[in-house]
Amino acid sequence: MTKTYISDLSKLVGQEVELQGWLYNKRSSGKIRFLILRDGTGIAQCVLVKNNLSEEVFNTFDALTQESSFKVKGVVKQSDKAPGGFELELSDCTIISVAQEYPITPKEHGVEFLADRRHLWVRSSRQHAILRIRHTIIHAIREYFDSRGFILFDAPIFTPAACEGTSTLFETDYFELGKAYLTQSGQLYGEAGAMAFGKVYVFGPTFRAEKSKTRRHLTEFWMVEPEVAFNDLNDNMDLAEDFLEFIVQSVLKNNMEDLKTIERNISKLENVKKPFPRISYHEATEILKRKGIPFDYGNDFGAPDETAISEDYDRPLIVHRYPSAVKAFYMKRDPQDETKALAMDILAPEGYGEIVGGSQREDDYDVLLARIKEHELPQEAFDWYLDLRRYGSVPHSGFGLGVERTVAWICGIEHVRETIPFARMIYRITP
Ligand code: 4AD
Ligand code: MG
């Protein structure tokens, strides 16, 4: 007897196997009854034939409610008609636990109703598909960097100061040392890593106390941040574009079934090939002007601006050289135009907006110190960061990719709340 998973059934046709899982659905037709079992790896049709089974086993059908857990034994048969493609003619069926009336039914539920039951909602086929794609994306991120000589360089979550601006810091008491802040980005630590190892990536959860209630904002999200010594802005854009192509191709290679489940238009993903178009901030504002969208030159783009700028492109669009006034203190200014930063954002197609933000970093000690003062940041907290410019400073660059926005775009779904098992937003911290 082999205990196995539904995903392995194709290799076990003709053999007797044991499966365990939960009841997805059931139906009966005369002397034959069908239990649809899901075990997390797929669904399989289990057939109860009255004449071949004891009454006790045959009657488990009546007791099993949606999401009850149970265990079956039977011989595997290929069946095009069966949901999942395989069928087990059961020789045994044992109930593990009968579920109470399950709140999530095949009828339509409101999003708040489902979000309140997120711990159960993650059992549904659509959520499965999305979270499996998330899994592939995270795997692809690690594979990309691991196979190219990058060292994983973990950054702390408790930090003494802001990285991306003080207005979105989560604060907490930290023993005798006063206040600590949840990290907004591991980048500053990644820079220390790049000076130690040449190329590193930081990958972990990050926190922003954003007052934004949009479909793109979480208060806790995962970000991957490569940082490379001796890379300039162009090298940084080359890396980001190659990396994004790799991620999308990995999903196309591994998740065709999932993409079908969520009815994603695959051709939009197949377009995601290098080279990506690159335009300057200035050129992006020209697009807005041409489209008659009111915009004050020098501001950052809002979500509707990003959509308007990127909607005519069939692949991610790189926008570079933003006004330094709207960007972080650590970005190096463009020597050709001091009002601009050597920054770049990547805007996903189909209106998904910014998924990557990055830059070349200021590598001059005096200039960086002046910026820290200009931004009224606490200098003591950045003394270690200034050390990186005191001891063998070199040009270097990096970027951050937000995992949830990337999953939302690749899946073609409306809101980031479905892209992570338990989304954290300003108005939701449960379950
Ligand atoms: O553009 P951001 O703020 O860049 C940084 O944090 C840099 N330190 C990264 C670096 O250069 N190492 O954030 C990077 C990305 C965004 O492009 C977006 O994908 C995601 O992080 N992001 C969010 N995702 C979900 N919810 C939020 N509130 C997000 N804020 C940023
Ligand atoms: Mg940004």
PDB file of N, CA, C and O in Angstrom, residues 7-41:
ATOM      1  N   SER A   7      -1.256  14.737  -6.794  1.00  0.00           N
ATOM      2  CA  SER A   7      -0.355  15.171  -7.864  1.00  0.00           C
ATOM      3  C   SER A   7       0.500  14.030  -8.416  1.00  0.00           C
ATOM      4  O   SER A   7       1.070  14.151  -9.498  1.00  0.00           O
ATOM      5  N   ASP A   8       0.573  12.906  -7.682  1.00  0.00           N
ATOM      6  CA  ASP A   8       1.374  11.767  -8.158  1.00  0.00           C
ATOM      7  C   ASP A   8       0.549  10.716  -8.899  1.00  0.00           C
ATOM      8  O   ASP A   8       1.095   9.710  -9.353  1.00  0.00           O
ATOM      9  N   LEU A   9      -0.775  10.907  -8.989  1.00  0.00           N
ATOM     10  CA  LEU A   9      -1.626   9.823  -9.486  1.00  0.00           C
ATOM     11  C   LEU A   9      -1.285   9.383 -10.908  1.00  0.00           C
ATOM     12  O   LEU A   9      -1.429   8.210 -11.246  1.00  0.00           O
ATOM     13  N   SER A  10      -0.800  10.310 -11.735  1.00  0.00           N
ATOM     14  CA  SER A  10      -0.514   9.933 -13.127  1.00  0.00           C
ATOM     15  C   SER A  10       0.530   8.815 -13.199  1.00  0.00           C
ATOM     16  O   SER A  10       0.556   8.051 -14.157  1.00  0.00           O
ATOM     17  N   LYS A  11       1.368   8.706 -12.165  1.00  0.00           N
ATOM     18  CA  LYS A  11       2.409   7.677 -12.169  1.00  0.00           C
ATOM     19  C   LYS A  11       1.922   6.376 -11.544  1.00  0.00           C
ATOM     20  O   LYS A  11       2.672   5.403 -11.455  1.00  0.00           O
ATOM     21  N   LEU A  12       0.686   6.366 -11.055  1.00  0.00           N
ATOM     22  CA  LEU A  12       0.223   5.227 -10.251  1.00  0.00           C
ATOM     23  C   LEU A  12      -1.038   4.581 -10.823  1.00  0.00           C
ATOM     24  O   LEU A  12      -1.750   3.876 -10.102  1.00  0.00           O
ATOM     25  N   VAL A  13      -1.289   4.815 -12.111  1.00  0.00           N
ATOM     26  CA  VAL A  13      -2.489   4.239 -12.729  1.00  0.00           C
ATOM     27  C   VAL A  13      -2.434   2.714 -12.624  1.00  0.00           C
ATOM     28  O   VAL A  13      -1.386   2.101 -12.869  1.00  0.00           O
ATOM     29  N   GLY A  14      -3.531   2.116 -12.188  1.00  0.00           N
ATOM     30  CA  GLY A  14      -3.599   0.649 -12.057  1.00  0.00           C
ATOM     31  C   GLY A  14      -3.187   0.158 -10.685  1.00  0.00           C
ATOM     32  O   GLY A  14      -3.384  -1.015 -10.356  1.00  0.00           O
ATOM     33  N   GLN A  15      -2.629   1.026  -9.855  1.00  0.00           N
ATOM     34  CA  GLN A  15      -2.192   0.592  -8.523  1.00  0.00           C
ATOM     35  C   GLN A  15      -3.194   1.007  -7.450  1.00  0.00           C
ATOM     36  O   GLN A  15      -3.911   1.986  -7.612  1.00  0.00           O
ATOM     37  N   GLU A  16      -3.191   0.254  -6.358  1.00  0.00           N
ATOM     38  CA  GLU A  16      -4.026   0.655  -5.235  1.00  0.00           C
ATOM     39  C   GLU A  16      -3.246   1.667  -4.379  1.00  0.00           C
ATOM     40  O   GLU A  16      -2.078   1.441  -4.057  1.00  0.00           O
ATOM     41  N   VAL A  17      -3.895   2.771  -4.061  1.00  0.00           N
ATOM     42  CA  VAL A  17      -3.228   3.811  -3.266  1.00  0.00           C
ATOM     43  C   VAL A  17      -4.134   4.269  -2.130  1.00  0.00           C
ATOM     44  O   VAL A  17      -5.326   3.976  -2.111  1.00  0.00           O
ATOM     45  N   GLU A  18      -3.517   4.997  -1.199  1.00  0.00           N
ATOM     46  CA  GLU A  18      -4.279   5.606  -0.120  1.00  0.00           C
ATOM     47  C   GLU A  18      -4.138   7.124  -0.261  1.00  0.00           C
ATOM     48  O   GLU A  18      -3.038   7.624  -0.486  1.00  0.00           O
ATOM     49  N   LEU A  19      -5.247   7.820  -0.156  1.00  0.00           N
ATOM     50  CA  LEU A  19      -5.227   9.285  -0.204  1.00  0.00           C
ATOM     51  C   LEU A  19      -5.933   9.829   1.021  1.00  0.00           C
ATOM     52  O   LEU A  19      -6.843   9.187   1.542  1.00  0.00           O
ATOM     53  N   GLN A  20      -5.518  11.001   1.474  1.00  0.00           N
ATOM     54  CA  GLN A  20      -6.276  11.651   2.535  1.00  0.00           C
ATOM     55  C   GLN A  20      -6.399  13.135   2.242  1.00  0.00           C
ATOM     56  O   GLN A  20      -5.511  13.731   1.645  1.00  0.00           O
ATOM     57  N   GLY A  21      -7.530  13.660   2.660  1.00  0.00           N
ATOM     58  CA  GLY A  21      -7.762  15.070   2.364  1.00  0.00           C
ATOM     59  C   GLY A  21      -9.117  15.511   2.854  1.00  0.00           C
ATOM     60  O   GLY A  21      -9.587  15.047   3.899  1.00  0.00           O
ATOM     61  N   TRP A  22      -9.726  16.421   2.078  1.00  0.00           N
ATOM     62  CA  TRP A  22     -10.975  17.077   2.494  1.00  0.00           C
ATOM     63  C   TRP A  22     -12.001  16.969   1.379  1.00  0.00           C
ATOM     64  O   TRP A  22     -11.651  16.897   0.210  1.00  0.00           O
ATOM     65  N   LEU A  23     -13.265  16.992   1.772  1.00  0.00           N
ATOM     66  CA  LEU A  23     -14.315  16.859   0.762  1.00  0.00           C
ATOM     67  C   LEU A  23     -14.537  18.188   0.052  1.00  0.00           C
ATOM     68  O   LEU A  23     -14.903  19.187   0.664  1.00  0.00           O
ATOM     69  N   TYR A  24     -14.337  18.155  -1.256  1.00  0.00           N
ATOM     70  CA  TYR A  24     -14.489  19.346  -2.080  1.00  0.00           C
ATOM     71  C   TYR A  24     -15.925  19.438  -2.574  1.00  0.00           C
ATOM     72  O   TYR A  24     -16.514  20.505  -2.648  1.00  0.00           O
ATOM     73  N   ASN A  25     -16.487  18.267  -2.898  1.00  0.00           N
ATOM     74  CA  ASN A  25     -17.820  18.226  -3.479  1.00  0.00           C
ATOM     75  C   ASN A  25     -18.276  16.778  -3.483  1.00  0.00           C
ATOM     76  O   ASN A  25     -17.450  15.869  -3.363  1.00  0.00           O
ATOM     77  N   LYS A  26     -19.592  16.546  -3.653  1.00  0.00           N
ATOM     78  CA  LYS A  26     -20.054  15.167  -3.817  1.00  0.00           C
ATOM     79  C   LYS A  26     -21.331  15.152  -4.632  1.00  0.00           C
ATOM     80  O   LYS A  26     -22.050  16.149  -4.716  1.00  0.00           O
ATOM     81  N   ARG A  27     -21.595  13.995  -5.274  1.00  0.00           N
ATOM     82  CA  ARG A  27     -22.870  13.831  -5.988  1.00  0.00           C
ATOM     83  C   ARG A  27     -23.156  12.355  -6.071  1.00  0.00           C
ATOM     84  O   ARG A  27     -22.249  11.516  -5.910  1.00  0.00           O
ATOM     85  N   SER A  28     -24.426  12.026  -6.306  1.00  0.00           N
ATOM     86  CA  SER A  28     -24.731  10.596  -6.379  1.00  0.00           C
ATOM     87  C   SER A  28     -25.618  10.349  -7.583  1.00  0.00           C
ATOM     88  O   SER A  28     -26.351  11.231  -8.035  1.00  0.00           O
ATOM     89  N   SER A  29     -25.464   9.144  -8.135  1.00  0.00           N
ATOM     90  CA  SER A  29     -26.362   8.751  -9.228  1.00  0.00           C
ATOM     91  C   SER A  29     -26.644   7.264  -9.045  1.00  0.00           C
ATOM     92  O   SER A  29     -25.818   6.411  -9.337  1.00  0.00           O
ATOM     93  N   GLY A  30     -27.811   6.983  -8.477  1.00  0.00           N
ATOM     94  CA  GLY A  30     -28.258   5.610  -8.245  1.00  0.00           C
ATOM     95  C   GLY A  30     -27.354   4.868  -7.294  1.00  0.00           C
ATOM     96  O   GLY A  30     -27.088   5.328  -6.185  1.00  0.00           O
ATOM     97  N   LYS A  31     -26.802   3.728  -7.765  1.00  0.00           N
ATOM     98  CA  LYS A  31     -26.002   2.876  -6.890  1.00  0.00           C
ATOM     99  C   LYS A  31     -24.543   3.317  -6.833  1.00  0.00           C
ATOM    100  O   LYS A  31     -23.707   2.661  -6.218  1.00  0.00           O
ATOM    101  N   ILE A  32     -24.262   4.427  -7.537  1.00  0.00           N
ATOM    102  CA  ILE A  32     -22.886   4.927  -7.539  1.00  0.00           C
ATOM    103  C   ILE A  32     -22.853   6.323  -6.926  1.00  0.00           C
ATOM    104  O   ILE A  32     -23.729   7.144  -7.179  1.00  0.00           O
ATOM    105  N   ARG A  33     -21.852   6.540  -6.077  1.00  0.00           N
ATOM    106  CA  ARG A  33     -21.725   7.852  -5.458  1.00  0.00           C
ATOM    107  C   ARG A  33     -20.307   8.386  -5.663  1.00  0.00           C
ATOM    108  O   ARG A  33     -19.354   7.614  -5.681  1.00  0.00           O
ATOM    109  N   PHE A  34     -20.215   9.684  -5.810  1.00  0.00           N
ATOM    110  CA  PHE A  34     -18.913  10.293  -6.096  1.00  0.00           C
ATOM    111  C   PHE A  34     -18.534  11.273  -4.999  1.00  0.00           C
ATOM    112  O   PHE A  34     -19.305  12.163  -4.660  1.00  0.00           O
ATOM    113  N   LEU A  35     -17.333  11.079  -4.468  1.00  0.00           N
ATOM    114  CA  LEU A  35     -16.760  12.030  -3.517  1.00  0.00           C
ATOM    115  C   LEU A  35     -15.602  12.710  -4.232  1.00  0.00           C
ATOM    116  O   LEU A  35     -14.716  12.020  -4.760  1.00  0.00           O
ATOM    117  N   ILE A  36     -15.617  14.023  -4.256  1.00  0.00           N
ATOM    118  CA  ILE A  36     -14.463  14.711  -4.845  1.00  0.00           C
ATOM    119  C   ILE A  36     -13.556  15.121  -3.681  1.00  0.00           C
ATOM    120  O   ILE A  36     -13.942  15.902  -2.820  1.00  0.00           O
ATOM    121  N   LEU A  37     -12.376  14.527  -3.701  1.00  0.00           N
ATOM    122  CA  LEU A  37     -11.417  14.739  -2.616  1.00  0.00           C
ATOM    123  C   LEU A  37     -10.376  15.770  -3.055  1.00  0.00           C
ATOM    124  O   LEU A  37      -9.893  15.713  -4.190  1.00  0.00           O
ATOM    125  N   ARG A  38     -10.059  16.690  -2.169  1.00  0.00           N
ATOM    126  CA  ARG A  38      -8.909  17.563  -2.454  1.00  0.00           C
ATOM    127  C   ARG A  38      -7.872  17.328  -1.357  1.00  0.00           C
ATOM    128  O   ARG A  38      -8.225  17.127  -0.193  1.00  0.00           O
ATOM    129  N   ASP A  39      -6.608  17.306  -1.742  1.00  0.00           N
ATOM    130  CA  ASP A  39      -5.565  17.082  -0.723  1.00  0.00           C
ATOM    131  C   ASP A  39      -4.524  18.193  -0.738  1.00  0.00           C
ATOM    132  O   ASP A  39      -3.453  18.067  -0.142  1.00  0.00           O
ATOM    133  N   GLY A  40      -4.834  19.287  -1.413  1.00  0.00           N
ATOM    134  CA  GLY A  40      -3.890  20.407  -1.482  1.00  0.00           C
ATOM    135  C   GLY A  40      -3.039  20.345  -2.735  1.00  0.00           C
ATOM    136  O   GLY A  40      -2.569  21.370  -3.214  1.00  0.00           O
ATOM    137  N   THR A  41      -2.858  19.150  -3.292  1.00  0.00           N
ATOM    138  CA  THR A  41      -2.055  19.051  -4.523  1.00  0.00           C
ATOM    139  C   THR A  41      -2.943  18.914  -5.746  1.00  0.00           C
ATOM    140  O   THR A  41      -2.462  18.949  -6.866  1.00  0.00           O
TER     141      THR A  41
END
